[in-house]
Amino acid sequence: MRNDKTDRNDTFEFLGHKGAAADIIREFDWSTTPLGRVETWPQSLRTATALLLHSPVPIVMLWGEDGVMIYNDAYSVFAGHRHPALFGSKVREGWSEISDFNDNVMNTCLAGETLAYRDQELTLHRNGYPEQVWMDLDYSPVPGEDGRPAGVVAIVVETTERVLAQRRIMEESQRLQNLFSQAPTFMAMVSGADHRFELVNPEYRKLIGGRDVIGLPIAVALPEVAEQGYAALLDQVFKTGEPLKRMSDRVLLKRNEYGALEERFADFVYQPIRDNNGKVTNIFIQGSDVTERVRAENHQKLLINELNHRVKNTLASIQSIVSQTLRGVQTKEEASDAINSRILALSRAHNVLTEQNWDGSDLRMMVDSSMEAFRYPGRQAISIDGPRLRVGPHAALSIALALHELATNAVKYGALSNSTGTVTVEWTVSSENRFTLKWTERGGPKVRQTDRKGFGSRLILRVLPKELQGTAEMDFGEDGLGFKLETSMEAVVDSSASVGL
């Protein structure tokens, strides 16, 4: 007689495999399941069990209507902490959290059909907590003794790590794409020896006037850029593999529909990109449109030069004021007062011009500034009238100094020396484009002409008309002093002449 151990070995001889799963099958009490004792298993179930045990990939078999589970060692790793309790359990109960999914599998495959899923997302409780996983799943029916489906075999390959890795790559790629798109600098990628555009960001598209250049070589996409030597620079980088950097480079671009070339300035770098063999395959273009910065720097240089010019002119004016004043005074005190007042008048005129960036001044503003020091609170002794007119800095300074001398004289000897006199400053522009400035005093002491010609007289009768290429005359009338300057509008608005006395 054969003993029980020998009988048991004979019973499971069909497994033909040694391993943890095979040992569990040998020790498991299958009589407690719908499959019954192993001795009663049909040959189809035995054969299918032996086949899955030999497979290195995770396989689980779901036998019968209940889907009783038999699986191999690889599947036991996938099952986690649910192994070995899943052995002999009904699949809808063993994986209760996805019972609906498995119910569809059983119904479909027992009807003779197959199912396949790629990167199927499921939430499983393999280790005592809900876990999101992804799997490639292939389900096929297993025929029974009568040829009809008696069970389902499932090949289960977990792809969670690959899916998450792909997602990380996609997220990183999207992040880089967002950085590329939202970068404040212009960026582009060209490939091949003909420098064909693969990528451009919005700032680069803005730089080139919104042109669609993707897929085009630079010679076709931006012919004006290629003709200016930038294609040759790309050739150099592609050939040598050495990056190239340029600062404040001038480039002419067609940025509108009319095709007119527009001057721009850019800081940029051409960075070669190599493949695994060290060969240059692409060039990354990155830079900034610094046109406004370059123009500001050029404007600053121009302003510095202009400032130097104006400082020299101002110093020359002050030197002339001091020299001319000293010729006509008798005492140091008189000289000091006269020089101070005239330099202050020049300073006020400078302030007005500085506020206007030295490109000219509103004439009324300049006249108001010149007469401000001679107004009396509560008395309207000075009236100003004339059309709105912008004059050049040269004319503005000359007129301001002349008005200061006239007002100073009026305070000392004329209409502003008493409580009843008035002064009118007015200007007109004729249809022949002639400019006339008049100074009229009324109500002051009787005017008396003298032979003595001081700095003020020389300024308004000789220097002023000479500077403004016009004529000047003074009238010592019964009602008060009058002065008239006539010149061309061209001389008045000219901003290029230098100021001198």
Short mmCIF file of C-alpha atoms in Angstrom, two decimals:
data_model
loop_
_atom_site.label_atom_id
_atom_site.label_comp_id
_atom_site.label_asym_id
_atom_site.label_seq_id
_atom_site.Cartn_x
_atom_site.Cartn_y
_atom_site.Cartn_z
CA MET A 1 0.00 0.00 0.00
CA ARG A 2 1.06 3.59 -0.66
CA ASN A 3 1.18 6.03 2.28
CA ASP A 4 -0.65 9.43 2.48
CA LYS A 5 2.49 11.42 1.61
CA THR A 6 3.00 9.40 -1.54
CA ASP A 7 -0.66 9.77 -2.44
CA ARG A 8 -0.43 13.54 -1.89
CA ASN A 9 2.62 13.85 -4.10
CA ASP A 10 0.82 11.92 -6.81
CA THR A 11 -2.22 14.22 -6.50
CA PHE A 12 -0.18 17.40 -7.16
CA GLU A 13 2.24 15.86 -9.58
CA PHE A 14 0.51 17.81 -12.41
CA LEU A 15 1.87 21.10 -10.99
CA GLY A 16 5.37 20.21 -12.13
CA HIS A 17 6.73 23.26 -10.33
CA LYS A 18 8.33 24.13 -7.03
CA GLY A 19 7.75 27.55 -5.49
CA ALA A 20 5.80 29.48 -2.88
CA ALA A 21 2.57 29.53 -4.89
CA ALA A 22 2.85 25.84 -5.75
CA ASP A 23 3.38 25.01 -2.07
CA ILE A 24 0.28 27.00 -1.12
CA ILE A 25 -1.75 25.10 -3.73
CA ARG A 26 -0.51 21.81 -2.28
CA GLU A 27 -1.37 22.79 1.32
CA PHE A 28 -4.63 24.64 0.63
CA ASP A 29 -7.94 22.97 1.56
CA TRP A 30 -9.67 23.29 -1.79
CA SER A 31 -12.66 21.38 -0.55
CA THR A 32 -13.86 24.62 1.12
CA THR A 33 -14.14 26.32 -2.29
CA PRO A 34 -16.49 25.80 -5.23
CA LEU A 35 -13.58 24.00 -6.97
CA GLY A 36 -13.68 21.07 -4.53
CA ARG A 37 -10.88 18.65 -3.75
CA VAL A 38 -7.95 18.74 -6.21
CA GLU A 39 -8.54 15.08 -7.01
CA THR A 40 -11.85 16.10 -8.61
CA TRP A 41 -10.42 18.92 -10.75
CA PRO A 42 -10.95 18.57 -14.48
CA GLN A 43 -7.87 18.21 -16.64
CA SER A 44 -8.42 21.68 -18.14
CA LEU A 45 -8.16 23.29 -14.68
CA ARG A 46 -5.07 21.26 -13.85
CA THR A 47 -3.37 22.16 -17.12
CA ALA A 48 -4.16 25.88 -16.80
CA THR A 49 -2.88 25.91 -13.21
CA ALA A 50 0.38 24.29 -14.21
CA LEU A 51 0.85 26.74 -17.07
CA LEU A 52 0.41 29.88 -14.96
CA LEU A 53 2.76 28.59 -12.24
CA HIS A 54 5.59 28.32 -14.79
CA SER A 55 5.13 31.90 -16.08
CA PRO A 56 7.50 34.64 -14.86
CA VAL A 57 4.83 37.33 -15.43
CA PRO A 58 1.98 37.92 -12.97
CA ILE A 59 -0.96 35.67 -13.91
CA VAL A 60 -4.16 34.93 -12.03
CA MET A 61 -6.84 32.46 -13.03
CA LEU A 62 -10.48 33.04 -12.14
CA TRP A 63 -12.27 29.71 -12.33
CA GLY A 64 -15.97 29.17 -12.62
CA GLU A 65 -18.85 31.62 -12.32
CA ASP A 66 -17.48 32.83 -8.97
CA GLY A 67 -13.99 33.45 -10.35
CA VAL A 68 -12.10 31.45 -7.71
CA MET A 69 -8.55 32.78 -7.71
CA ILE A 70 -5.39 30.73 -8.39
CA TYR A 71 -2.20 32.67 -9.15
CA ASN A 72 1.58 32.37 -9.47
CA ASP A 73 4.52 33.75 -7.52
CA ALA A 74 4.79 36.91 -9.65
CA TYR A 75 1.15 37.76 -8.97
CA SER A 76 1.66 37.23 -5.23
CA VAL A 77 4.13 40.18 -5.30
CA PHE A 78 1.50 42.31 -7.05
CA ALA A 79 -1.15 41.29 -4.48
CA GLY A 80 0.88 42.77 -1.61
CA HIS A 81 -0.48 42.18 1.88
CA ARG A 82 -3.56 40.46 0.44
CA HIS A 83 -1.43 37.45 -0.37
CA PRO A 84 -1.95 34.61 0.49
CA ALA A 85 -5.54 35.32 1.57
CA LEU A 86 -6.53 35.79 -2.08
CA PHE A 87 -5.87 32.11 -2.82
CA GLY A 88 -9.15 30.27 -3.28
CA SER A 89 -11.22 33.47 -2.76
CA LYS A 90 -13.90 34.68 -5.15
CA VAL A 91 -12.51 37.55 -7.22
CA ARG A 92 -15.46 39.89 -6.61
CA GLU A 93 -14.93 39.44 -2.86
CA GLY A 94 -11.10 39.27 -2.89
CA TRP A 95 -10.91 42.60 -4.70
CA SER A 96 -14.11 44.07 -3.35
CA GLU A 97 -13.09 47.69 -4.11
CA ILE A 98 -13.20 46.88 -7.86
CA SER A 99 -15.96 44.31 -7.83
CA ASP A 100 -17.87 46.05 -10.64
CA PHE A 101 -14.79 46.01 -12.84
CA ASN A 102 -14.20 42.30 -12.21
CA ASP A 103 -17.87 41.51 -12.68
CA ASN A 104 -17.62 42.89 -16.22
CA VAL A 105 -14.45 40.86 -16.80
CA MET A 106 -16.13 37.63 -15.72
CA ASN A 107 -19.30 38.19 -17.70
CA THR A 108 -17.40 39.16 -20.85
CA CYS A 109 -14.80 36.40 -20.85
CA LEU A 110 -17.13 33.60 -19.79
CA ALA A 111 -19.15 34.63 -22.82
CA GLY A 112 -16.11 33.74 -24.93
CA GLU A 113 -14.68 37.25 -25.52
CA THR A 114 -11.36 38.81 -24.55
CA LEU A 115 -10.50 42.09 -22.90
CA ALA A 116 -7.35 44.19 -22.98
CA TYR A 117 -6.52 47.37 -21.06
CA ARG A 118 -3.42 49.53 -21.26
CA ASP A 119 -2.40 51.67 -18.32
CA GLN A 120 -5.76 51.00 -16.71
CA GLU A 121 -6.14 53.13 -13.60
CA LEU A 122 -7.58 51.42 -10.51
CA THR A 123 -7.63 52.09 -6.79
CA LEU A 124 -6.60 48.98 -4.83
CA HIS A 125 -6.22 48.22 -1.13
CA ARG A 126 -3.18 46.00 -1.43
CA ASN A 127 -1.39 47.19 1.70
CA GLY A 128 -4.20 48.26 4.01
CA TYR A 129 -4.83 51.67 2.43
CA PRO A 130 -6.23 52.91 -0.89
CA GLU A 131 -3.55 53.03 -3.54
CA GLN A 132 -3.82 54.43 -7.05
CA VAL A 133 -2.22 52.05 -9.56
CA TRP A 134 -1.98 51.60 -13.31
CA MET A 135 -1.84 48.25 -15.09
CA ASP A 136 -1.73 46.56 -18.46
CA LEU A 137 -4.46 43.86 -18.23
CA ASP A 138 -5.18 41.06 -20.70
CA TYR A 139 -8.14 38.72 -20.05
CA SER A 140 -8.85 35.53 -22.02
CA PRO A 141 -11.35 32.72 -21.51
CA VAL A 142 -10.06 29.28 -20.49
CA PRO A 143 -11.98 26.41 -22.14
CA GLY A 144 -13.30 23.58 -20.01
CA GLU A 145 -13.64 19.91 -20.88
CA ASP A 146 -16.56 20.63 -23.19
CA GLY A 147 -14.75 23.43 -24.99
CA ARG A 148 -16.88 26.16 -23.49
CA PRO A 149 -15.32 28.90 -21.30
CA ALA A 150 -14.89 27.58 -17.77
CA GLY A 151 -12.63 30.28 -16.38
CA VAL A 152 -10.63 33.40 -17.13
CA VAL A 153 -6.89 33.84 -17.21
CA ALA A 154 -5.60 37.35 -16.51
CA ILE A 155 -2.09 38.60 -17.28
CA VAL A 156 -1.43 41.52 -14.95
CA VAL A 157 1.54 43.81 -15.52
CA GLU A 158 1.71 46.81 -13.23
CA THR A 159 2.77 50.00 -15.04
CA THR A 160 2.43 52.43 -12.14
CA GLU A 161 6.10 53.43 -12.06
CA ARG A 162 6.22 53.95 -15.82
CA VAL A 163 2.97 55.95 -15.87
CA LEU A 164 4.09 58.16 -12.99
CA ALA A 165 7.49 58.62 -14.62
CA GLN A 166 5.83 59.60 -17.89
CA ARG A 167 3.59 62.02 -16.04
CA ARG A 168 6.59 63.57 -14.32
CA ILE A 169 8.29 63.92 -17.68
CA MET A 170 5.16 65.45 -19.19
CA GLU A 171 4.75 67.82 -16.26
CA GLU A 172 8.39 68.83 -16.47
CA SER A 173 8.06 69.24 -20.21
CA GLN A 174 4.94 71.35 -19.72
CA ARG A 175 6.68 73.40 -17.05
CA LEU A 176 9.60 74.03 -19.38
CA GLN A 177 7.16 74.83 -22.17
CA ASN A 178 5.41 77.34 -19.93
CA LEU A 179 8.74 78.87 -18.95
CA PHE A 180 9.67 79.01 -22.63
CA SER A 181 6.37 80.65 -23.55
CA GLN A 182 6.26 83.07 -20.62
CA ALA A 183 9.94 84.04 -20.63
CA PRO A 184 10.48 87.81 -20.79
CA THR A 185 13.35 87.24 -23.24
CA PHE A 186 13.08 86.00 -26.83
CA MET A 187 13.92 82.34 -27.48
CA ALA A 188 14.07 80.10 -30.53
CA MET A 189 15.44 76.71 -31.52
CA VAL A 190 16.82 76.00 -34.99
CA SER A 191 18.00 72.64 -36.33
CA GLY A 192 20.21 71.36 -39.09
CA ALA A 193 22.76 73.03 -41.31
CA ASP A 194 20.07 75.26 -42.87
CA HIS A 195 18.92 76.44 -39.41
CA ARG A 196 15.28 75.45 -39.66
CA PHE A 197 13.03 76.88 -36.95
CA GLU A 198 11.63 74.25 -34.58
CA LEU A 199 10.47 76.43 -31.70
CA VAL A 200 9.87 80.12 -31.13
CA ASN A 201 8.39 81.77 -28.05
CA PRO A 202 5.97 84.75 -28.08
CA GLU A 203 8.75 87.28 -27.45
CA TYR A 204 10.69 86.03 -30.48
CA ARG A 205 7.54 86.14 -32.60
CA LYS A 206 6.96 89.70 -31.37
CA LEU A 207 10.53 90.65 -32.31
CA ILE A 208 10.08 89.45 -35.90
CA GLY A 209 6.67 91.07 -36.35
CA GLY A 210 4.49 88.02 -35.70
CA ARG A 211 5.70 86.05 -38.72
CA ASP A 212 5.07 82.28 -38.79
CA VAL A 213 8.55 80.77 -39.17
CA ILE A 214 8.11 77.24 -37.78
CA GLY A 215 9.50 74.65 -40.19
CA LEU A 216 11.27 77.23 -42.35
CA PRO A 217 15.04 77.74 -42.72
CA ILE A 218 16.28 81.16 -41.66
CA ALA A 219 17.06 82.19 -45.25
CA VAL A 220 13.38 81.76 -46.14
CA ALA A 221 11.78 82.77 -42.84
CA LEU A 222 13.86 85.89 -42.19
CA PRO A 223 15.71 86.77 -45.42
CA GLU A 224 16.67 90.26 -44.23
CA VAL A 225 18.30 88.74 -41.13
CA ALA A 226 20.22 86.17 -43.17
CA GLU A 227 21.45 88.89 -45.54
CA GLN A 228 22.84 90.89 -42.61
CA GLY A 229 25.23 88.08 -41.71
CA TYR A 230 23.34 86.32 -38.94
CA ALA A 231 22.96 83.12 -40.99
CA ALA A 232 26.74 83.11 -41.34
CA LEU A 233 27.08 83.43 -37.56
CA LEU A 234 24.77 80.42 -37.12
CA ASP A 235 26.91 78.52 -39.66
CA GLN A 236 29.96 79.32 -37.55
CA VAL A 237 28.37 78.03 -34.34
CA PHE A 238 27.04 74.91 -36.10
CA LYS A 239 30.48 74.16 -37.54
CA THR A 240 32.70 74.94 -34.53
CA GLY A 241 30.34 74.00 -31.71
CA GLU A 242 31.38 77.16 -29.87
CA PRO A 243 28.69 79.47 -28.43
CA LEU A 244 28.53 83.04 -29.71
CA LYS A 245 27.48 86.08 -27.69
CA ARG A 246 26.69 89.59 -28.94
CA MET A 247 25.71 92.73 -27.05
CA SER A 248 23.68 95.68 -28.36
CA ASP A 249 23.86 94.27 -31.89
CA ARG A 250 22.06 96.31 -34.54
CA VAL A 251 19.63 94.42 -36.77
CA LEU A 252 17.11 95.61 -39.34
CA LEU A 253 13.81 93.71 -39.24
CA LYS A 254 10.60 93.70 -41.22
CA ARG A 255 8.09 94.09 -38.41
CA ASN A 256 4.99 95.26 -40.29
CA GLU A 257 2.88 94.38 -43.29
CA TYR A 258 4.47 97.10 -45.42
CA GLY A 259 7.88 95.44 -45.36
CA ALA A 260 9.76 98.52 -44.18
CA LEU A 261 12.96 97.77 -42.27
CA GLU A 262 12.98 98.83 -38.63
CA GLU A 263 16.14 99.29 -36.63
CA ARG A 264 16.34 97.21 -33.46
CA PHE A 265 19.13 96.36 -31.02
CA ALA A 266 19.53 93.01 -29.26
CA ASP A 267 21.69 91.20 -26.73
CA PHE A 268 21.76 87.51 -27.70
CA VAL A 269 23.60 84.22 -27.50
CA TYR A 270 23.72 81.30 -29.96
CA GLN A 271 24.16 78.12 -27.87
CA PRO A 272 24.97 74.85 -29.73
CA ILE A 273 23.18 71.66 -28.65
CA ARG A 274 24.86 68.30 -29.26
CA ASP A 275 23.55 64.75 -29.62
CA ASN A 276 24.91 61.70 -27.75
CA ASN A 277 27.79 61.48 -30.22
CA GLY A 278 28.83 65.08 -29.60
CA LYS A 279 27.58 66.32 -32.97
CA VAL A 280 25.88 69.72 -33.10
CA THR A 281 22.28 69.20 -34.17
CA ASN A 282 20.51 72.34 -32.92
CA ILE A 283 21.25 75.91 -31.91
CA PHE A 284 19.34 77.56 -29.09
CA ILE A 285 18.82 81.30 -29.59
CA GLN A 286 18.17 83.42 -26.53
CA GLY A 287 18.32 87.15 -26.01
CA SER A 288 16.65 90.44 -25.20
CA ASP A 289 15.40 93.29 -27.31
CA VAL A 290 17.40 96.19 -25.84
CA THR A 291 16.37 98.82 -28.37
CA GLU A 292 14.92 101.16 -25.77
CA ARG A 293 18.02 100.79 -23.59
CA VAL A 294 20.40 101.53 -26.47
CA ARG A 295 18.32 104.50 -27.57
CA ALA A 296 18.26 105.79 -24.00
CA GLU A 297 22.03 105.42 -23.75
CA ASN A 298 22.49 107.25 -27.05
CA HIS A 299 20.07 109.93 -25.92
CA GLN A 300 21.97 110.23 -22.65
CA LYS A 301 25.22 110.75 -24.54
CA LEU A 302 23.49 113.37 -26.66
CA LEU A 303 22.17 115.08 -23.53
CA ILE A 304 25.62 115.07 -21.93
CA ASN A 305 27.10 116.66 -25.04
CA GLU A 306 24.25 119.15 -25.15
CA LEU A 307 24.70 119.87 -21.45
CA ASN A 308 28.39 120.54 -22.00
CA HIS A 309 27.46 122.90 -24.82
CA ARG A 310 24.87 124.70 -22.73
CA VAL A 311 27.15 124.98 -19.71
CA LYS A 312 29.77 126.61 -21.89
CA ASN A 313 27.16 128.99 -23.30
CA THR A 314 25.84 129.77 -19.82
CA LEU A 315 29.32 130.47 -18.50
CA ALA A 316 29.93 132.69 -21.50
CA SER A 317 26.63 134.49 -20.79
CA ILE A 318 27.57 135.01 -17.14
CA GLN A 319 31.02 136.21 -18.13
CA SER A 320 29.42 138.69 -20.53
CA ILE A 321 26.90 139.83 -17.88
CA VAL A 322 29.66 140.46 -15.34
CA SER A 323 31.91 142.17 -17.84
CA GLN A 324 29.20 144.40 -19.30
CA THR A 325 27.77 145.25 -15.87
CA LEU A 326 31.08 146.31 -14.41
CA ARG A 327 31.51 148.82 -17.22
CA GLY A 328 28.45 150.80 -16.23
CA VAL A 329 28.47 150.90 -12.41
CA GLN A 330 30.11 153.24 -9.96
CA THR A 331 30.32 151.18 -6.75
CA LYS A 332 30.91 147.59 -5.70
CA GLU A 333 27.47 147.45 -4.11
CA GLU A 334 25.80 148.56 -7.33
CA ALA A 335 27.84 146.02 -9.29
CA SER A 336 26.97 143.20 -6.87
CA ASP A 337 23.23 143.96 -6.97
CA ALA A 338 23.16 144.24 -10.74
CA ILE A 339 25.16 141.07 -11.34
CA ASN A 340 23.10 139.06 -8.81
CA SER A 341 19.78 140.18 -10.25
CA ARG A 342 20.82 139.43 -13.84
CA ILE A 343 22.21 136.00 -12.97
CA LEU A 344 18.97 135.22 -11.07
CA ALA A 345 17.02 136.21 -14.17
CA LEU A 346 19.19 133.88 -16.23
CA SER A 347 18.64 131.16 -13.61
CA ARG A 348 14.85 131.53 -13.74
CA ALA A 349 14.94 131.23 -17.51
CA HIS A 350 17.12 128.12 -17.19
CA ASN A 351 14.61 126.57 -14.78
CA VAL A 352 11.78 127.02 -17.25
CA LEU A 353 13.83 125.50 -20.06
CA THR A 354 14.97 122.60 -17.87
CA GLU A 355 11.36 121.73 -17.11
CA GLN A 356 10.79 121.58 -20.86
CA ASN A 357 13.90 119.39 -21.44
CA TRP A 358 15.63 122.28 -23.18
CA ASP A 359 13.76 121.77 -26.43
CA GLY A 360 12.09 125.16 -26.12
CA SER A 361 9.55 126.90 -23.92
CA ASP A 362 6.05 128.27 -23.97
CA LEU A 363 6.58 132.02 -24.39
CA ARG A 364 3.90 132.99 -21.86
CA MET A 365 5.50 130.71 -19.27
CA MET A 366 8.88 132.29 -19.91
CA VAL A 367 7.47 135.84 -19.69
CA ASP A 368 5.57 135.01 -16.48
CA SER A 369 8.74 133.62 -14.94
CA SER A 370 10.76 136.69 -15.98
CA MET A 371 8.22 139.13 -14.50
CA GLU A 372 7.42 137.17 -11.32
CA ALA A 373 10.01 139.02 -9.21
CA PHE A 374 8.54 142.41 -10.22
CA ARG A 375 4.91 141.83 -9.29
CA TYR A 376 3.44 143.52 -6.22
CA PRO A 377 0.90 141.73 -3.99
CA GLY A 378 -2.58 143.21 -4.42
CA ARG A 379 -1.63 145.26 -7.49
CA GLN A 380 -2.12 144.33 -11.12
CA ALA A 381 0.74 146.42 -12.45
CA ILE A 382 1.89 143.96 -15.14
CA SER A 383 -0.31 142.50 -17.88
CA ILE A 384 0.75 139.92 -20.42
CA ASP A 385 -1.00 139.19 -23.71
CA GLY A 386 -0.20 137.20 -26.81
CA PRO A 387 -1.04 134.03 -28.74
CA ARG A 388 0.15 130.62 -27.59
CA LEU A 389 3.64 130.27 -28.96
CA ARG A 390 6.54 127.93 -28.36
CA VAL A 391 9.98 129.46 -28.83
CA GLY A 392 13.41 127.88 -28.99
CA PRO A 393 15.77 127.91 -25.99
CA HIS A 394 18.03 130.49 -27.63
CA ALA A 395 15.18 132.97 -28.15
CA ALA A 396 13.70 132.20 -24.72
CA LEU A 397 16.90 133.09 -22.84
CA SER A 398 17.50 136.23 -24.90
CA ILE A 399 13.95 137.51 -24.40
CA ALA A 400 14.00 136.63 -20.69
CA LEU A 401 17.18 138.65 -20.12
CA ALA A 402 15.83 141.61 -22.13
CA LEU A 403 12.55 141.64 -20.15
CA HIS A 404 14.53 141.50 -16.91
CA GLU A 405 16.50 144.61 -17.92
CA LEU A 406 13.34 146.45 -18.96
CA ALA A 407 11.59 145.51 -15.68
CA THR A 408 14.62 146.50 -13.61
CA ASN A 409 14.69 149.89 -15.34
CA ALA A 410 10.92 150.28 -14.78
CA VAL A 411 11.35 149.61 -11.05
CA LYS A 412 14.12 152.18 -10.76
CA TYR A 413 12.93 154.92 -13.07
CA GLY A 414 9.72 153.94 -14.85
CA ALA A 415 6.15 152.73 -14.44
CA LEU A 416 6.93 150.28 -11.63
CA SER A 417 8.62 152.94 -9.49
CA ASN A 418 5.29 154.35 -8.26
CA SER A 419 1.90 153.02 -7.15
CA THR A 420 -0.02 153.91 -10.32
CA GLY A 421 2.13 152.85 -13.25
CA THR A 422 1.50 149.77 -15.37
CA VAL A 423 3.47 147.67 -17.80
CA THR A 424 2.10 145.67 -20.74
CA VAL A 425 4.05 142.88 -22.42
CA GLU A 426 2.47 141.66 -25.64
CA TRP A 427 3.45 139.80 -28.76
CA THR A 428 1.90 139.11 -32.14
CA VAL A 429 2.57 136.98 -35.21
CA SER A 430 1.64 138.52 -38.57
CA SER A 431 0.32 136.78 -41.64
CA GLU A 432 3.79 137.25 -43.14
CA ASN A 433 5.17 135.09 -40.32
CA ARG A 434 6.80 138.03 -38.55
CA PHE A 435 7.13 138.08 -34.77
CA THR A 436 6.71 141.35 -32.80
CA LEU A 437 7.31 141.80 -29.06
CA LYS A 438 6.26 145.05 -27.36
CA TRP A 439 6.98 146.49 -23.92
CA THR A 440 4.73 149.46 -23.02
CA GLU A 441 4.85 151.53 -19.80
CA ARG A 442 2.09 153.93 -18.70
CA GLY A 443 1.44 156.07 -15.62
CA GLY A 444 5.02 156.29 -14.44
CA PRO A 445 7.27 159.32 -14.02
CA LYS A 446 8.05 161.33 -17.11
CA VAL A 447 10.66 159.52 -19.16
CA ARG A 448 13.93 161.30 -19.84
CA GLN A 449 16.43 160.03 -22.38
CA THR A 450 20.12 160.16 -21.41
CA ASP A 451 23.33 159.68 -23.32
CA ARG A 452 24.54 157.06 -20.86
CA LYS A 453 24.23 153.56 -22.28
CA GLY A 454 24.40 150.83 -19.67
CA PHE A 455 24.40 147.05 -19.98
CA GLY A 456 20.62 146.92 -20.20
CA SER A 457 20.43 149.35 -23.08
CA ARG A 458 23.18 147.59 -24.97
CA LEU A 459 21.47 144.22 -24.36
CA ILE A 460 18.05 145.18 -25.64
CA LEU A 461 19.09 147.50 -28.46
CA ARG A 462 22.20 145.77 -29.80
CA VAL A 463 22.66 142.22 -28.53
CA LEU A 464 19.02 141.09 -28.61
CA PRO A 465 18.26 142.09 -32.21
CA LYS A 466 21.59 140.66 -33.31
CA GLU A 467 20.94 137.32 -31.55
CA LEU A 468 17.43 137.06 -33.01
CA GLN A 469 18.34 138.47 -36.42
CA GLY A 470 15.82 141.29 -36.14
CA THR A 471 15.45 144.96 -35.23
CA ALA A 472 14.81 146.71 -31.92
CA GLU A 473 13.80 150.24 -31.04
CA MET A 474 13.07 152.16 -27.87
CA ASP A 475 10.53 155.01 -27.57
CA PHE A 476 10.79 157.60 -24.79
CA GLY A 477 7.22 158.83 -25.07
CA GLU A 478 5.16 161.10 -22.86
CA ASP A 479 3.20 158.15 -21.41
CA GLY A 480 6.26 156.08 -20.62
CA LEU A 481 9.02 153.95 -22.08
CA GLY A 482 8.20 151.75 -25.02
CA PHE A 483 10.22 148.98 -26.61
CA LYS A 484 9.59 146.92 -29.75
CA LEU A 485 11.41 143.89 -31.15
CA GLU A 486 10.68 142.57 -34.65
CA THR A 487 12.11 139.44 -36.20
CA SER A 488 11.13 136.34 -38.18
CA MET A 489 9.31 133.38 -36.67
CA GLU A 490 12.13 131.19 -37.95
CA ALA A 491 14.58 133.01 -35.68
CA VAL A 492 12.26 132.80 -32.68
CA VAL A 493 11.52 129.07 -32.87
CA ASP A 494 15.07 128.05 -33.82
CA SER A 495 16.48 125.70 -31.16
CA SER A 496 19.85 125.08 -32.73
CA ALA A 497 21.53 128.45 -32.20
CA SER A 498 23.81 129.03 -29.24
CA VAL A 499 23.00 131.58 -26.56
CA GLY A 500 25.44 134.41 -26.10
CA LEU A 501 25.63 138.03 -25.14
#
